[in-house]
XYZ file of C-alpha atoms in Angstrom:
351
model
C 0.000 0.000 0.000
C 1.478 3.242 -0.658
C 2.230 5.624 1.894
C -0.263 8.572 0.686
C -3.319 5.695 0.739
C -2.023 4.653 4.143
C -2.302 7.966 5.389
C -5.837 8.620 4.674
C -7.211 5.479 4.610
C -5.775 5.065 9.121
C -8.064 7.634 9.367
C -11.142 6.351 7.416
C -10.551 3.174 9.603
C -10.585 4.928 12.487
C -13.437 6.691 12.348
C -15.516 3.958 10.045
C -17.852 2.557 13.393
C -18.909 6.348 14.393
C -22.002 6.480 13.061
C -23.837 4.325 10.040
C -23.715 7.309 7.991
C -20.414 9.007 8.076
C -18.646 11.929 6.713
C -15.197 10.375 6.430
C -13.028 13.323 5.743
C -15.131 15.977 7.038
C -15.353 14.354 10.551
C -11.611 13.949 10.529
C -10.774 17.528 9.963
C -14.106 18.747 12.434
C -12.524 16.962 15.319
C -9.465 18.567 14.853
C -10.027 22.358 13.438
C -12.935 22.632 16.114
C -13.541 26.053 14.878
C -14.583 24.618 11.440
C -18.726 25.447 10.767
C -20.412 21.974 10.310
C -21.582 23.060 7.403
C -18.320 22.696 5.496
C -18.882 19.245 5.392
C -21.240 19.264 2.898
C -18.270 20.149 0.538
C -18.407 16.320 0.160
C -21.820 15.751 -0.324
C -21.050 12.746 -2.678
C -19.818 10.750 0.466
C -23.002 11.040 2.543
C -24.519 8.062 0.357
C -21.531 6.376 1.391
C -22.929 2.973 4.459
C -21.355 0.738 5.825
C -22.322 -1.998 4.145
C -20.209 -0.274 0.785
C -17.243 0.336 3.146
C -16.116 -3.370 2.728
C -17.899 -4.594 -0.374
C -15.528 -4.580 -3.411
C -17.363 -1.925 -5.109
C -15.159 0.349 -2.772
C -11.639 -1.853 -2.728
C -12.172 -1.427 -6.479
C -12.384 2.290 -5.892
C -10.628 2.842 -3.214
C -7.225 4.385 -4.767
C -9.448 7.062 -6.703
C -11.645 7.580 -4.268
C -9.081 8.413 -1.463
C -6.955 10.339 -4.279
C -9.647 12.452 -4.567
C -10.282 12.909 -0.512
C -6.598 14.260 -0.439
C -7.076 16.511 -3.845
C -9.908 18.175 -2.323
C -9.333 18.834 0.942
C -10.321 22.166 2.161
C -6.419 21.895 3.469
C -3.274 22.375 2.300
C -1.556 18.704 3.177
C 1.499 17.302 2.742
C 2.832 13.901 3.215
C 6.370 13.949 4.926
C 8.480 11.141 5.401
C 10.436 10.851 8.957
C 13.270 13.129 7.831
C 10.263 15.484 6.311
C 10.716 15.034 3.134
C 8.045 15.626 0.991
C 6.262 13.148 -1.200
C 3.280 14.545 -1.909
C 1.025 17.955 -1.971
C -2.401 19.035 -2.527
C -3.619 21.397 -5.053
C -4.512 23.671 -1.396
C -0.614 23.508 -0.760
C 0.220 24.935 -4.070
C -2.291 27.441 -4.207
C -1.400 28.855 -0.618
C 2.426 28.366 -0.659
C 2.871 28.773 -4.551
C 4.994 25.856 -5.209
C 3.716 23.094 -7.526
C 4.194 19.495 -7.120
C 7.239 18.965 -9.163
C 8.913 21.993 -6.947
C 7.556 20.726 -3.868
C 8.106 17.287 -4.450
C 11.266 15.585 -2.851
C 12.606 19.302 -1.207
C 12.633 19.896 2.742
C 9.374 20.923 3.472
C 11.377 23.237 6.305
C 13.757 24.724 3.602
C 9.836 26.165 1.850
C 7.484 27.306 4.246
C 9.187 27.734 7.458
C 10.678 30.731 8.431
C 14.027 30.536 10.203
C 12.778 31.636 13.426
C 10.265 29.201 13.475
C 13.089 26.026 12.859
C 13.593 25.574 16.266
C 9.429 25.269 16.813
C 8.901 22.969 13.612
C 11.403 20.535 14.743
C 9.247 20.261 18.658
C 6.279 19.412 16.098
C 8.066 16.675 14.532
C 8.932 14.988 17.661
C 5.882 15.705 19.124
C 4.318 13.648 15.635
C 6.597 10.966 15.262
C 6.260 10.458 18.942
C 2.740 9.361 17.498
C 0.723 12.537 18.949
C -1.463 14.895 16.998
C -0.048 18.358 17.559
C -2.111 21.536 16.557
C -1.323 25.238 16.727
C -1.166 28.718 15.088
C 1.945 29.926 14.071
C 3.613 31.426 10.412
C 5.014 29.600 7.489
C 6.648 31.274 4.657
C 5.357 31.734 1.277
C 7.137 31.278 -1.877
C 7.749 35.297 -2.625
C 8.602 35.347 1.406
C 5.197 36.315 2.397
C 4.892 35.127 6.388
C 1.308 34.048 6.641
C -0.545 32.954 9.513
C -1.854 29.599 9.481
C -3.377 27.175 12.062
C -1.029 24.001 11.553
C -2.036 20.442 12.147
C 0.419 17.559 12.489
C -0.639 13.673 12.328
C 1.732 10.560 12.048
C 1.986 8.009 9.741
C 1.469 5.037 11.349
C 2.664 1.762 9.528
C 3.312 -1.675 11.608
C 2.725 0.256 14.967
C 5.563 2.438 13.814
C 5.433 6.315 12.721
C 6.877 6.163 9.432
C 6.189 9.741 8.149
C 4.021 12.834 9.104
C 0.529 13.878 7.173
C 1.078 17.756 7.597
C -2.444 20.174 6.868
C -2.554 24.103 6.978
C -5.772 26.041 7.593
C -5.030 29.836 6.512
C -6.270 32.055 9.163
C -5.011 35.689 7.882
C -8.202 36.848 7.834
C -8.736 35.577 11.101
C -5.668 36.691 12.629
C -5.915 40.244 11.088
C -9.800 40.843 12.869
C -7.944 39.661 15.754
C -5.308 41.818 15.673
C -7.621 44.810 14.916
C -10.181 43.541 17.817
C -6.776 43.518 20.092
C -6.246 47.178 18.619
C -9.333 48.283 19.426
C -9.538 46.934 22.916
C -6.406 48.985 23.861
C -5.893 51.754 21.957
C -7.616 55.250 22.604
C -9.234 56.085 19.163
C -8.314 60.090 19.503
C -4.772 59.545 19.667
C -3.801 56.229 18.338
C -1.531 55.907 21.805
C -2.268 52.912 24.087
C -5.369 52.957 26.671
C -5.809 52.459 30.563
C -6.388 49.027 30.588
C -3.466 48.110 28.277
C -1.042 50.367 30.500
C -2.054 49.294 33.597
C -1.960 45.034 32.812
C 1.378 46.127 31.566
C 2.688 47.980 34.207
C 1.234 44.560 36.117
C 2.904 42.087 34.026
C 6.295 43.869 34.260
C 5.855 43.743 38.118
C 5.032 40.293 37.918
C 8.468 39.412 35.977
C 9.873 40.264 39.324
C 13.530 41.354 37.878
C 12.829 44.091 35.469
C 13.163 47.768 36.840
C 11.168 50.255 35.287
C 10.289 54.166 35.324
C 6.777 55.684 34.999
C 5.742 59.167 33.692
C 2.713 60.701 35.087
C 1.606 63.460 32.755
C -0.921 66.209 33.165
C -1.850 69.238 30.812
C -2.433 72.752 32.552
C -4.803 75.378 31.182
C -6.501 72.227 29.100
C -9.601 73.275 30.036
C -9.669 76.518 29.339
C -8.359 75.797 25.632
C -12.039 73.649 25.148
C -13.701 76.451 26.909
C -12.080 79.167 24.912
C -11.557 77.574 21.453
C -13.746 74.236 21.611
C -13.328 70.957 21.487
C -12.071 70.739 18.286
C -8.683 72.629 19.298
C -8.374 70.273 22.440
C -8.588 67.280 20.058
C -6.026 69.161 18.608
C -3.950 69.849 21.629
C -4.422 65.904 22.565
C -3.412 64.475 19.084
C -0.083 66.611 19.042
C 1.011 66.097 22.564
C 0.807 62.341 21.570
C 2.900 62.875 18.880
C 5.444 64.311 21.095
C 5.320 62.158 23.606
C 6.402 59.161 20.768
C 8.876 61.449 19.569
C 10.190 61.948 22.858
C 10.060 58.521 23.331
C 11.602 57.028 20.502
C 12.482 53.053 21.310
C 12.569 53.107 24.397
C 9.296 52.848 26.341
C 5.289 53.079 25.535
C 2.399 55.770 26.242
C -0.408 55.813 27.103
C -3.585 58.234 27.086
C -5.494 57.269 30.669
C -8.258 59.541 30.137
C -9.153 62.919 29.469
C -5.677 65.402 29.648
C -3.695 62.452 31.379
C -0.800 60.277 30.395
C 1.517 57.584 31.561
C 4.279 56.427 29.830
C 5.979 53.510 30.888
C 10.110 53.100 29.955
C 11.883 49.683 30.853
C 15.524 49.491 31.819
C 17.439 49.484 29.180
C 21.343 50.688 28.454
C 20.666 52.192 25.396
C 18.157 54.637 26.974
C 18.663 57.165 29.712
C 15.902 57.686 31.965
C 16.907 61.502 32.810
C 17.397 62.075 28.993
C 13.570 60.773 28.133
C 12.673 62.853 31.164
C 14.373 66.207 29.748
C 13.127 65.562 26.301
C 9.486 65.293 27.612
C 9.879 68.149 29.508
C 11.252 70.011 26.467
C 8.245 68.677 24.456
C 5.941 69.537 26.812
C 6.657 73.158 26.876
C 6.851 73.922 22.823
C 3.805 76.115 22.181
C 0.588 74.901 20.239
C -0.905 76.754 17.543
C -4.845 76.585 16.396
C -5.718 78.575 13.033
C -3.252 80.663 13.504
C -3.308 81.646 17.543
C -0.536 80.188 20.219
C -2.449 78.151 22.526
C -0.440 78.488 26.362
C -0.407 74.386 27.718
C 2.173 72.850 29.495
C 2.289 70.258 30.976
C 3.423 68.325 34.646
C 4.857 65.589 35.181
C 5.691 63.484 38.289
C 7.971 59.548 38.312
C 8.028 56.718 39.906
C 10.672 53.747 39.916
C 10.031 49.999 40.238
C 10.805 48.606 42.876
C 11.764 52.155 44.734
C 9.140 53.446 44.733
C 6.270 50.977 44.574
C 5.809 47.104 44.750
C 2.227 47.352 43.328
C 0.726 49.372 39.854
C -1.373 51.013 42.056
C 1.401 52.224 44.685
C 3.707 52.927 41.719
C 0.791 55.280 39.748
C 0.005 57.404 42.923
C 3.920 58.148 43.665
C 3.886 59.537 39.915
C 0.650 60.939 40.585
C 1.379 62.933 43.622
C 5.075 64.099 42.143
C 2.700 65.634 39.181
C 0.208 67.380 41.428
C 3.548 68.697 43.558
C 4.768 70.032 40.283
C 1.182 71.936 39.391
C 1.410 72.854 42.515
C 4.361 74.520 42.303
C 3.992 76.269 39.075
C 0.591 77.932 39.917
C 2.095 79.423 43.263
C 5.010 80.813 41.058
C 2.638 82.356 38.559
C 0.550 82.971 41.484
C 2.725 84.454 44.162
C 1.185 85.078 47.326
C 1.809 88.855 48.271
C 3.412 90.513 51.028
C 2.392 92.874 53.482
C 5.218 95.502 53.776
């Protein structure tokens, strides 16, 4: 029997006593892709005549080469048959038409040196063990296309099992870009402020938590807050504090550069988060914020007068907890407003 019939035809055996009508293929791929509609299986509605009183008649052993042929051919998969050292000796017209190589380029090559991406060796080669170790493996990850493309893909791995032994690997992608790309635009979404394109509360804070929880990584916090913001809505209108907002953001990432993340936290407040790193100086993003923070704005023409205050804090110095860490900043910001309004504010003296 060849090894491409074996394949398929372990898994038709398998699953032959589930049910007196049975969706060979379908129920294969279902049990494994959970996330695959039932209705997909009616993509081989010339099966669902198929009883079990045919499965072992000769009408089907007479068949049985063209008829599992065709169960590989149109798969709603691309699948490849590997040997043990993953070589390839067969593909389906899905493999070609999602990794652009045809059978006679795919056949016989490394199936590593085509669709997986060199930082992904290290995770193809745990799959293979995991297979020939006579396990099912299943997960989302990138492969390579032929132009160099990375695409995301859910990837299924199944041994060949011949005399109790796994003699090769039956290897299916599922392309998920569309998937992965409403995901990653949900993800956006959820934690990014829409005004200013910076990062939101809830992402800033769960990351200010999940650096605490790493335990070894000190970091510094900048609590920002713009003066006179108020009056700029009440004088100009909201329009021109959209303004203000949108440009201090820009700043901020300017400011910034590589070396740390921001955040809008609501209203005229911002936290910006920068980890320990050599290549950036926490008293040089400090200045340049502060030099940012005091260029002026213009609206249609008019100088707008904001600046801005800003208060630290240092993990661990000055906080074990987000919320201990935030209220240091916090309070170093007020101390700073503080400050400024009694020195454009002077209280007067008696004589």
């Amino acid at each position: 029997m060849r090894l491409k019939e074996t394949v398929v035809y372990c898994v038709f055996k398998k699953y032959a006593q589930f049910q007196e009508e049975i969706i060979i293929i379908a129920c294969f791929y279902v049990k494994i892709f959970k996330s695959i509609p039932v209705h997909l299986v009616f993509y081989f509605p010339w099966v669902l005549t198929l009883r079990r009183d045919k499965m072992d008649n000769q009408w089907f052993r007479d068949r049985k080469e063209v008829f599992l042929e065709q169960l590989f051919q149109r798969s709603l998969f691309a699948s490849a048959i590997l040997n043990k050292q993953e070589i390839i000796l067969d593909i389906n017209i899905q493999f070609t038409e999602l990794f652009g190589y045809s059978r006679t380029e795919a056949i016989g090559a490394f199936i590593n040196d085509l669709i997986v991406p060199a930082k992904h060796e290290l995770e193809a080669a745990t799959y293979k063990s995991v297979v020939l170790n006579q396990e099912t493996m299943r997960d989302k990850t990138k492969r390579r296309h032929k132009d160099g493309t990375l695409l995301d893909v859910e990837a299924v791995g199944s041994p060949v099992i011949i005399d109790g032994e796994a003699q090769g690997l039956f290897a299916m992608y599922l392309d998920i870009r569309v998937e992965e790309e409403a995901l990653r635009e949900m993800n956006r979404l959820l934690n990014m402020d829409t005004l200013t394109e910076l990062y939101n509360r809830k992402y800033v804070y769960d990351r200010i938590n999940e650096l605490i929880k790493q335990g070894n990584k000190r970091f510094m916090l900048y609590y920002m807050d713009l003066d006179q913001f108020k009056e700029v809505n009440d004088t100009y209108g909201h329009e021109a504090g959209d303004h203000v907002l949108t440009e201090t953001s820009r700043r901020l990432l300017e400011a910034l550069g590589n070396c740390g993340e921001a955040a809008r936290i609501g209203g005229d407040e911002f936290l910006l988060i920068a980890e320990d790193d050599p290549a950036c100086s926490w008293s040089t993003i400090e200045r340049s914020l502060r030099t940012a923070s005091h260029l002026p704005y213009y609206w249609k023409g008019e100088e707008l007068y904001v600046v801005a205050s800003l208060g630290t804090a240092r993990f661990p110095e000055d906080g074990k907890s987000g919320d201990q860490l935030i209220s240091a900043a916090d309070k170093r910001m007020y101390e700073e407003k503080k400050q400024r309004r009694i020195r454009r504010n002077p209280v007067r003296q008696d004589p």
